[in-house]
Coordinates of C-alpha atoms and ligand atoms in Angstrom, one line a residue:
X1 CA -45.3 -51.2 50.2
X2 CA -42.5 -53.1 48.4
X3 CA -40.0 -51.0 46.6
X4 CA -39.2 -51.9 43.0
X5 CA -37.0 -54.9 43.6
X6 CA -35.3 -55.0 40.2
X7 CA -33.5 -51.8 41.1
X8 CA -29.9 -52.3 42.1
X9 CA -29.6 -52.2 45.9
X10 CA -27.9 -49.4 47.6
X11 CA -25.1 -51.7 48.9
X12 CA -21.8 -52.9 47.6
X13 CA -22.2 -55.7 45.2
X14 CA -19.8 -58.4 46.3
X15 CA -17.1 -58.4 48.9
X16 CA -14.2 -56.0 49.0
X17 CA -10.7 -56.6 50.4
X18 CA -11.7 -54.3 53.2
X19 CA -14.4 -56.8 54.2
X20 CA -11.6 -59.2 55.2
X21 CA -11.6 -58.7 58.9
X22 CA -12.9 -60.8 61.8
X23 CA -16.6 -60.4 62.2
X24 CA -17.8 -58.7 65.3
X25 CA -19.0 -61.0 68.2
X26 CA -22.6 -60.3 67.5
X27 CA -22.2 -61.8 64.0
X28 CA -21.7 -65.2 65.6
X29 CA -25.0 -64.9 67.4
X30 CA -27.0 -64.4 64.2
X31 CA -25.1 -66.9 62.2
X32 CA -27.4 -69.8 61.4
X33 CA -24.6 -72.3 62.1
X34 CA -21.4 -72.4 64.1
X35 CA -22.0 -74.7 67.1
X36 CA -19.8 -77.4 65.8
X37 CA -16.9 -75.0 65.2
X38 CA -14.4 -74.3 68.0
X39 CA -12.5 -71.5 66.3
X40 CA -13.4 -68.4 64.3
X41 CA -13.6 -68.9 60.5
X42 CA -10.9 -67.2 58.5
X43 CA -11.5 -63.6 57.4
X44 CA -10.7 -64.5 53.9
X45 CA -13.4 -67.2 53.9
X46 CA -15.9 -64.7 55.4
X47 CA -15.1 -62.2 52.7
X48 CA -15.5 -64.8 50.0
X49 CA -18.6 -66.4 51.5
X50 CA -20.4 -63.1 52.2
X51 CA -23.2 -62.7 49.6
X52 CA -25.3 -60.0 51.2
X53 CA -23.9 -57.4 48.9
X54 CA -25.5 -59.3 46.0
X55 CA -28.5 -61.0 47.5
X56 CA -29.8 -58.1 49.7
X57 CA -32.4 -57.4 47.1
X58 CA -34.1 -60.7 47.8
X59 CA -35.3 -59.3 51.1
X60 CA -39.0 -58.6 50.1
X61 CA -39.4 -62.1 49.0
X62 CA -37.5 -63.7 51.9
X63 CA -39.6 -61.7 54.3
X64 CA -42.8 -62.8 52.5
X65 CA -41.9 -66.5 52.5
X66 CA -40.8 -66.2 56.2
X67 CA -44.2 -64.9 57.1
X68 CA -45.8 -67.8 55.3
X69 CA -43.5 -70.1 57.1
X70 CA -44.4 -68.7 60.5
X71 CA -48.1 -69.5 59.7
X72 CA -47.2 -73.0 58.5
X73 CA -45.2 -73.7 61.7
X74 CA -48.4 -72.8 63.7
X75 CA -50.5 -74.9 61.4
X76 CA -48.0 -77.8 62.0
X77 CA -48.3 -77.4 65.8
X78 CA -44.7 -76.2 66.1
X79 CA -45.6 -72.7 67.2
X80 CA -48.5 -71.4 69.2
X81 CA -50.8 -69.0 67.5
X82 CA -49.5 -66.2 69.7
X83 CA -45.8 -67.1 68.7
X84 CA -46.7 -67.3 65.1
X85 CA -48.4 -63.9 65.2
X86 CA -45.5 -62.3 67.0
X87 CA -43.1 -63.6 64.4
X88 CA -45.4 -62.2 61.6
X89 CA -45.6 -58.8 63.3
X90 CA -41.8 -58.8 63.8
X91 CA -41.3 -59.6 60.2
X92 CA -43.7 -56.8 59.2
X93 CA -41.6 -54.5 61.3
X94 CA -38.4 -55.7 59.6
X95 CA -40.1 -55.2 56.3
X96 CA -40.9 -51.6 57.2
X97 CA -37.4 -50.9 58.3
X98 CA -36.0 -52.2 55.1
X99 CA -38.5 -50.1 53.1
X100 CA -37.3 -47.2 55.1
X101 CA -33.7 -47.8 54.0
X102 CA -32.2 -50.2 56.6
X103 CA -29.4 -52.2 55.1
X104 CA -27.0 -55.0 56.0
X105 CA -24.3 -54.5 58.6
X106 CA -20.8 -55.8 58.5
X107 CA -21.8 -59.0 60.4
X108 CA -24.4 -60.2 57.9
X109 CA -23.4 -63.2 55.8
X110 CA -26.4 -63.1 53.5
X111 CA -29.9 -61.7 53.2
X112 CA -31.3 -64.6 55.3
X113 CA -29.0 -64.0 58.3
X114 CA -29.6 -60.3 57.9
X115 CA -33.3 -60.7 58.3
X116 CA -32.7 -63.2 61.2
X117 CA -30.6 -60.5 63.0
X118 CA -33.3 -57.8 62.4
X119 CA -36.1 -60.1 63.5
X120 CA -34.1 -60.9 66.7
X121 CA -34.0 -57.2 67.4
X122 CA -37.8 -57.1 67.1
X123 CA -39.0 -60.2 68.9
X124 CA -36.0 -61.5 70.8
X125 CA -35.2 -65.2 71.3
X126 CA -38.5 -66.2 69.6
X127 CA -36.8 -65.4 66.3
X128 CA -34.6 -68.5 66.8
X129 CA -37.7 -70.7 66.4
X130 CA -38.6 -69.5 62.9
X131 CA -35.8 -71.5 61.3
X132 CA -37.4 -74.8 62.6
X133 CA -37.7 -77.3 59.8
X134 CA -36.3 -75.1 57.0
X135 CA -32.9 -74.4 55.6
X136 CA -31.4 -71.6 53.6
X137 CA -31.3 -74.0 50.7
X138 CA -35.1 -74.2 50.3
X139 CA -35.3 -70.6 51.5
X140 CA -33.1 -69.1 48.8
X141 CA -34.6 -71.2 46.1
X142 CA -38.0 -69.9 47.0
X143 CA -37.0 -66.3 47.3
X144 CA -35.1 -66.4 44.0
X145 CA -38.2 -67.8 42.2
X146 CA -40.4 -65.0 43.6
X147 CA -37.8 -62.5 42.5
X148 CA -37.7 -63.9 39.0
X149 CA -41.5 -63.7 38.7
X150 CA -41.3 -60.1 39.8
X151 CA -38.4 -59.2 37.5
X152 CA -40.1 -60.6 34.3
X153 CA -43.1 -58.4 35.0
X154 CA -40.9 -55.3 35.1
X155 CA -39.0 -56.4 32.0
X156 CA -42.2 -57.0 30.2
X157 CA -43.3 -53.4 30.8
X158 CA -39.9 -52.1 29.6
X159 CA -40.0 -54.2 26.4
X160 CA -43.6 -53.1 25.7
X161 CA -42.5 -49.4 25.9
X162 CA -39.8 -50.1 23.3
X163 CA -42.3 -51.9 21.1
X164 CA -44.7 -48.9 21.4
X165 CA -41.9 -46.7 20.1
X166 CA -41.2 -49.1 17.2
X167 CA -44.9 -49.0 16.2
X168 CA -45.0 -45.2 16.5
X169 CA -41.9 -44.8 14.3
X170 CA -43.3 -47.3 11.8
X171 CA -46.5 -45.4 11.6
X172 CA -44.7 -42.1 11.2
X173 CA -42.7 -43.6 8.3
X174 CA -45.9 -43.8 6.3
X175 CA -45.3 -45.0 2.8
X176 CA -41.6 -44.2 2.7
X177 CA -39.5 -46.7 0.8
X178 CA -36.0 -48.0 1.4
X179 CA -33.7 -50.7 0.3
X180 CA -33.8 -54.0 2.2
X181 CA -30.5 -55.7 2.5
X182 CA -29.4 -59.3 2.4
X183 CA -25.7 -59.9 3.1
X184 CA -25.8 -56.1 3.7
X185 CA -26.1 -55.8 -0.1
X186 CA -29.0 -53.9 -1.6
X187 CA -31.6 -56.6 -2.2
X188 CA -35.2 -55.3 -2.8
X189 CA -37.2 -52.2 -2.0
X190 CA -39.4 -52.4 1.0
X191 CA -41.6 -50.0 3.0
X192 CA -39.4 -48.5 5.7
X193 CA -42.2 -49.3 8.2
X194 CA -41.9 -52.9 7.2
X195 CA -38.2 -52.9 8.1
X196 CA -39.0 -51.1 11.4
X197 CA -41.6 -53.7 12.3
X198 CA -39.1 -56.4 11.5
X199 CA -37.6 -55.5 14.9
X200 CA -41.0 -55.6 16.6
X201 CA -41.7 -59.3 16.3
X202 CA -38.5 -60.6 17.8
X203 CA -39.3 -58.6 20.9
X204 CA -42.8 -59.9 20.9
X205 CA -41.4 -63.5 21.0
X206 CA -39.0 -62.3 23.8
X207 CA -42.0 -61.2 25.8
X208 CA -43.6 -64.6 25.4
X209 CA -40.3 -66.3 26.5
X210 CA -40.1 -64.0 29.5
X211 CA -43.7 -64.8 30.5
X212 CA -42.9 -68.5 30.2
X213 CA -39.7 -68.1 32.3
X214 CA -41.9 -66.3 34.9
X215 CA -44.3 -69.3 34.9
X216 CA -41.4 -71.7 35.3
X217 CA -40.2 -69.8 38.3
X218 CA -43.7 -70.0 39.9
X219 CA -44.3 -73.6 38.7
X220 CA -43.1 -75.3 41.9
X221 CA -42.5 -74.3 45.5
X222 CA -39.2 -75.5 47.0
X223 CA -40.0 -74.4 50.6
X224 CA -40.5 -77.5 52.8
X225 CA -37.6 -79.3 51.1
X226 CA -35.3 -78.4 54.0
X227 CA -31.7 -78.8 53.3
X228 CA -32.2 -81.8 51.0
X229 CA -34.4 -84.5 52.5
X230 CA -37.6 -82.6 53.2
X231 CA -38.8 -81.0 56.4
X232 CA -39.4 -83.4 59.4
X233 CA -42.4 -81.3 60.6
X234 CA -45.9 -81.8 59.3
X235 CA -45.9 -78.5 57.3
X236 CA -48.8 -78.0 55.0
X237 CA -46.9 -77.3 51.8
X238 CA -50.2 -76.7 50.0
X239 CA -51.0 -73.9 52.4
X240 CA -47.5 -72.5 51.7
X241 CA -47.8 -72.7 47.9
X242 CA -51.3 -71.1 48.0
X243 CA -50.2 -68.2 50.1
X244 CA -47.0 -67.6 48.0
X245 CA -48.7 -68.1 44.7
X246 CA -46.9 -71.2 43.3
X247 CA -48.6 -73.6 40.9
X248 CA -47.5 -76.8 42.7
X249 CA -45.2 -78.1 45.4
X250 CA -41.9 -79.6 44.4
X251 CA -42.2 -83.4 44.1
X252 CA -38.6 -84.1 45.0
X253 CA -36.6 -82.3 47.7
X254 CA -33.2 -83.2 46.2
X255 CA -34.2 -81.6 42.9
X256 CA -36.0 -78.7 44.5
X257 CA -32.9 -77.3 46.3
X258 CA -30.6 -78.0 43.4
X259 CA -32.8 -76.7 40.6
X260 CA -31.8 -73.4 38.9
X261 CA -33.5 -74.1 35.6
X262 CA -35.8 -71.1 36.2
X263 CA -32.7 -68.8 36.5
X264 CA -31.4 -70.3 33.2
X265 CA -34.7 -69.7 31.5
X266 CA -34.7 -66.0 32.6
X267 CA -31.1 -65.7 31.4
X268 CA -31.8 -67.3 28.1
X269 CA -34.7 -65.0 27.5
X270 CA -32.6 -62.0 28.5
X271 CA -29.6 -63.1 26.4
X272 CA -31.8 -63.6 23.3
X273 CA -33.6 -60.3 23.9
X274 CA -30.3 -58.5 24.3
X275 CA -29.2 -60.1 21.0
X276 CA -32.3 -58.7 19.3
X277 CA -31.6 -55.3 20.8
X278 CA -28.1 -55.5 19.6
X279 CA -29.2 -56.1 16.0
X280 CA -31.7 -53.2 16.2
X281 CA -29.0 -51.0 17.5
X282 CA -26.6 -52.1 14.8
X283 CA -29.1 -51.3 12.0
X284 CA -29.6 -47.8 13.4
X285 CA -25.9 -47.1 13.9
X286 CA -25.1 -48.2 10.3
X287 CA -28.1 -46.3 8.9
X288 CA -27.0 -43.2 10.9
X289 CA -23.5 -43.1 9.3
X290 CA -22.9 -40.4 6.8
X291 CA -22.5 -43.1 4.1
X292 CA -26.1 -44.3 4.6
X293 CA -27.6 -41.1 6.1
X294 CA -31.0 -42.8 6.5
X295 CA -31.5 -41.6 10.0
X296 CA -30.4 -38.6 12.0
X297 CA -29.7 -39.1 15.7
X298 CA -31.2 -36.9 18.3
X299 CA -29.3 -35.1 21.0
X300 CA -30.6 -36.7 24.2
X301 CA -29.1 -40.1 23.5
X302 CA -25.9 -39.2 21.7
X303 CA -22.6 -37.7 22.9
X304 CA -19.9 -35.5 21.5
X305 CA -16.2 -36.2 21.0
X306 CA -13.6 -34.6 23.3
X307 CA -11.4 -34.0 20.3
X308 CA -13.6 -33.7 17.1
X309 CA -16.1 -30.9 17.5
X310 CA -18.3 -32.2 14.6
X311 CA -19.1 -35.6 16.2
X312 CA -22.4 -36.8 17.4
X313 CA -21.9 -40.4 18.5
X314 CA -24.7 -42.9 19.1
X315 CA -23.3 -44.0 22.4
X316 CA -26.6 -45.2 23.8
X317 CA -27.1 -47.5 20.8
X318 CA -23.6 -48.7 21.0
X319 CA -24.1 -49.7 24.6
X320 CA -27.3 -51.3 23.7
X321 CA -25.4 -53.3 21.1
X322 CA -22.7 -54.3 23.7
X323 CA -25.4 -55.6 26.1
X324 CA -25.8 -58.6 23.8
X325 CA -22.3 -59.8 24.8
X326 CA -22.9 -59.1 28.5
X327 CA -26.2 -60.9 28.7
X328 CA -24.8 -63.8 26.9
X329 CA -21.9 -63.9 29.3
X330 CA -24.4 -64.1 32.2
X331 CA -26.1 -67.1 30.7
X332 CA -22.9 -68.8 30.0
X333 CA -21.6 -68.1 33.5
X334 CA -24.7 -69.7 35.0
X335 CA -24.8 -72.8 32.8
X336 CA -21.0 -73.3 33.3
X337 CA -21.4 -73.1 37.0
X338 CA -24.3 -75.6 37.0
X339 CA -22.8 -78.2 34.7
X340 CA -21.0 -80.9 36.7
X341 CA -22.4 -79.9 40.1
X342 CA -23.5 -82.9 42.2
X343 CA -27.2 -83.2 42.9
X344 CA -28.7 -81.1 45.7
X345 CA -27.4 -77.8 46.8
X346 CA -23.8 -76.7 46.5
X347 CA -22.4 -73.2 47.4
X348 CA -21.5 -72.7 43.8
X349 CA -25.3 -71.9 43.4
X350 CA -24.9 -68.7 45.4
X351 CA -23.3 -67.3 42.3
X352 CA -26.5 -67.7 40.3
X353 CA -27.7 -64.4 41.6
X354 CA -24.8 -62.3 40.3
X355 CA -25.6 -63.5 36.8
X356 CA -29.3 -63.2 37.2
X357 CA -29.2 -59.7 38.7
X358 CA -26.6 -58.5 36.2
X359 CA -28.6 -59.6 33.2
X360 CA -31.9 -58.2 34.5
X361 CA -30.3 -54.9 35.6
X362 CA -28.5 -54.6 32.2
X363 CA -31.8 -55.0 30.3
X364 CA -33.6 -52.6 32.6
X365 CA -31.0 -50.0 31.7
X366 CA -30.8 -50.8 28.1
X367 CA -34.5 -51.1 27.2
X368 CA -35.4 -47.5 28.1
X369 CA -32.3 -46.2 26.4
X370 CA -33.1 -48.1 23.2
X371 CA -36.6 -46.7 23.3
X372 CA -35.4 -43.2 23.9
X373 CA -32.7 -43.3 21.2
X374 CA -35.2 -44.7 18.7
X375 CA -37.9 -42.3 19.6
X376 CA -35.7 -39.3 18.9
X377 CA -34.5 -40.4 15.5
X378 CA -35.4 -38.5 12.4
X379 CA -35.7 -40.5 9.2
X380 CA -34.4 -39.0 6.0
X381 CA -36.9 -40.4 3.6
X382 CA -35.1 -38.8 0.6
X383 CA -31.9 -40.6 1.4
X384 CA -33.8 -43.9 2.0
X385 CA -35.7 -43.7 -1.2
X386 CA -32.7 -42.4 -3.1
X387 CA -30.7 -45.5 -2.1
X388 CA -33.2 -47.7 -4.0
X389 CA -31.4 -48.4 -7.3
X390 CA -33.1 -49.9 -10.3
X391 CA -31.1 -53.1 -10.2
X392 CA -33.0 -53.8 -7.0
X393 CA -36.1 -54.4 -9.2
X394 CA -34.2 -57.1 -11.2
X395 CA -36.5 -59.7 -9.7
X396 CA -39.5 -57.7 -10.8
X397 CA -38.1 -57.6 -14.3
X398 CA -37.7 -61.3 -14.3
X399 CA -41.3 -61.6 -13.0
X400 CA -42.3 -59.4 -16.0
X401 CA -41.0 -62.1 -18.3
X402 CA -42.6 -64.9 -16.2
X403 CA -46.0 -63.1 -16.7
X404 CA -45.4 -63.5 -20.4
X405 CA -44.9 -67.3 -20.1
X406 CA -41.1 -67.4 -19.7
X407 CA -39.8 -69.9 -17.2
X408 CA -38.3 -68.2 -14.2
X409 CA -34.9 -69.7 -14.7
X410 CA -34.7 -68.3 -18.2
X411 CA -36.0 -65.0 -17.1
X412 CA -33.4 -64.9 -14.3
X413 CA -30.6 -65.5 -16.8
X414 CA -31.9 -62.8 -19.2
X415 CA -32.1 -60.2 -16.5
X416 CA -28.6 -61.2 -15.4
X417 CA -27.3 -60.4 -18.9
X418 CA -29.0 -57.0 -18.7
X419 CA -27.4 -56.3 -15.4
X420 CA -24.0 -57.2 -16.8
X421 CA -24.6 -54.8 -19.8
X422 CA -25.7 -52.0 -17.5
X423 CA -22.5 -52.6 -15.3
X424 CA -20.3 -52.5 -18.4
X425 CA -21.8 -49.3 -19.6
X426 CA -21.7 -47.8 -16.1
X427 CA -25.5 -47.1 -16.1
X428 CA -28.5 -48.1 -14.0
X429 CA -30.9 -50.7 -15.3
X430 CA -33.5 -48.1 -16.1
X431 CA -30.9 -46.1 -18.1
X432 CA -30.2 -49.0 -20.5
X433 CA -31.9 -48.3 -23.9
X434 CA -34.9 -50.5 -24.7
X435 CA -33.0 -51.8 -27.8
X436 CA -30.7 -53.7 -25.4
X437 CA -33.6 -55.3 -23.6
X438 CA -35.0 -56.4 -26.9
X439 CA -31.7 -58.1 -27.9
X440 CA -31.6 -60.0 -24.6
X441 CA -35.1 -61.4 -24.8
X442 CA -37.9 -61.2 -27.5
X443 CA -40.6 -61.0 -24.9
X444 CA -39.5 -57.6 -23.6
X445 CA -41.8 -54.8 -24.6
X446 CA -41.5 -51.1 -23.8
X447 CA -43.7 -51.4 -20.8
X448 CA -40.9 -53.4 -19.1
X449 CA -39.8 -50.0 -17.7
X450 CA -42.9 -49.9 -15.5
X451 CA -41.6 -52.9 -13.6
X452 CA -38.5 -50.9 -12.6
X453 CA -40.7 -48.7 -10.4
X454 CA -39.8 -49.4 -6.7
X455 CA -43.3 -48.3 -5.6
X456 CA -44.8 -50.9 -7.9
X457 CA -42.4 -53.5 -6.8
X458 CA -43.5 -53.0 -3.2
X459 CA -47.2 -52.8 -4.1
X460 CA -47.0 -56.2 -5.8
X461 CA -46.2 -57.8 -2.4
X462 CA -49.4 -57.8 -0.6
X463 CA -49.1 -61.4 0.5
X464 CA -49.5 -61.9 4.2
X465 CA -46.2 -60.9 5.9
X466 CA -45.1 -59.1 2.7
X467 CA -44.1 -55.4 2.4
X468 CA -47.1 -54.4 0.3
X469 CA -49.3 -51.6 1.7
X470 CA -52.3 -53.7 2.4
X471 CA -50.2 -56.4 4.1
X472 CA -48.4 -53.7 6.0
X473 CA -51.7 -52.2 7.3
X474 CA -52.7 -55.6 8.6
X475 CA -49.3 -56.0 10.2
X476 CA -49.5 -52.7 12.0
X477 CA -53.0 -53.6 13.3
X478 CA -51.6 -56.9 14.6
X479 CA -48.6 -55.2 16.2
X480 CA -50.9 -52.8 18.0
X481 CA -53.2 -55.6 19.0
X482 CA -50.2 -57.5 20.5
X483 CA -49.5 -54.5 22.8
X484 CA -53.1 -53.6 23.6
X485 CA -54.2 -55.8 26.4
X486 CA -51.8 -56.3 29.3
X487 CA -50.3 -59.8 29.1
X488 CA -51.8 -61.9 31.9
X489 CA -49.5 -64.0 33.9
X490 CA -51.4 -66.8 35.6
X491 CA -49.8 -67.4 38.9
X492 CA -49.7 -70.8 40.6
X493 CA -52.9 -70.5 42.7
X494 CA -55.0 -69.6 39.7
X495 CA -54.9 -65.9 40.6
X496 CA -54.3 -63.9 37.4
X497 CA -52.0 -61.0 38.0
X498 CA -52.1 -58.4 35.2
X499 CA -48.6 -57.4 34.5
X500 CA -48.6 -53.8 33.1
Ligands
LIG601 N1 -26.5 -67.4 50.4 C1 -26.8 -68.7 50.0 C2 -27.1 -68.8 48.5 O1 -27.4 -67.8 48.0 C3 -28.0 -69.3 50.8 C4 -28.0 -70.8 50.9 C5 -26.9 -71.2 51.8 N2 -26.9 -72.5 52.1 C6 -25.9 -73.2 52.7 N3 -26.1 -74.4 52.9 N4 -24.9 -72.5 53.1 O2 -27.1 -69.8 47.9

């Protein structure tokens, strides 16, 4: 049983100053290098270089690909069947220890050396043969790809849960109306459910982007590329790719160990998703202010003020909003690290995981909080509807003239004059006497006041994608349909894994 791997590990992330001490003698034994060094490396280097605090969580994937590697070494005639099986059993035991809570010790440089140390404890000197023909360069690229595929599956489920809440709230809003805003100025009336679903579709595109990023991660297997030139042993990479679920083997070892495009793709998908969440949060925060009063926050996702007893602050939504900046920072950190690197692997690439894990962890925290905060909102339909002023039907009044054969441009000008008159008299458009309408344009008749009804304005917009009730019904069905079947992620070997 593999624990949920997108959970933050129970270890320090990153080195601390207290890590700067000479590593114990046994550390040297499980280092995967060191023969050519006569003296100990500097404690400051060890502290900087040590990545196990971050990459520990790759362990399920590193164990899995090591098992596949043990089989491939037997297939290549490097190990006997008995040796290969002992390694596999040893790795299974290591897996179990890690499931049971074993963690890195002070001597472990990274997750790969940690597993090497633990395997040595299980199978003795035989463990030293597992590293034949491979390098941590192809190892870490493989494990990180497997981790990404797993993470996007977990993210997909979390996004779907938020989308479910959006659809539920849209449904509950029924036929309530509200102003829609452009430039945050009252523009036209819409069904409140239409506004709510306006936040559904960006997330739907995010899910497609995440699925594509997951496919990119599984598109090619780096294992077998060695450090940079390819393995010198007759390893069956096809066997490896099949057993690990990749679509193909990498066609170029230099590229394979230096490629982090798949990390960038996950980080772009998460950055854009966090941007969408940030905008949703902003709408809700603004609409929850006393000035708008469209929504009332619940209690489970808000906090009080230590000074002002009356406050109920939308902290969850504010932190959702802030995650947009953080996720973008992670994407920028990765791309900035990659740009200008020479081809092949450089140690700079070790830093990719900080950005990757931070972004995924952030989204995994933020998505349930966004869903929770949204789910406990109460909508104040009276306030929403009350904010629809008759000037918002100005376009409908212009359309009224157009229906009587007036050119839209002339109609637009006539209504503009009416608005100016209403402004000057300090009244709403519907409060202006009909006599004024008649002076502005001869085609106005008394029934023009019907076009000032917000409900009518909305009902006229049944075009696909519009806010009219028929169009909205279709949209709601489409939104539910998008969530209905689990999105199927084809993995490399053609096996279709349903990601719920
Ligand atoms: N911890 C390293 C990383 O995450 C593993 C690869 C190390 N390779 C090397 N040549 N030192 O990138």
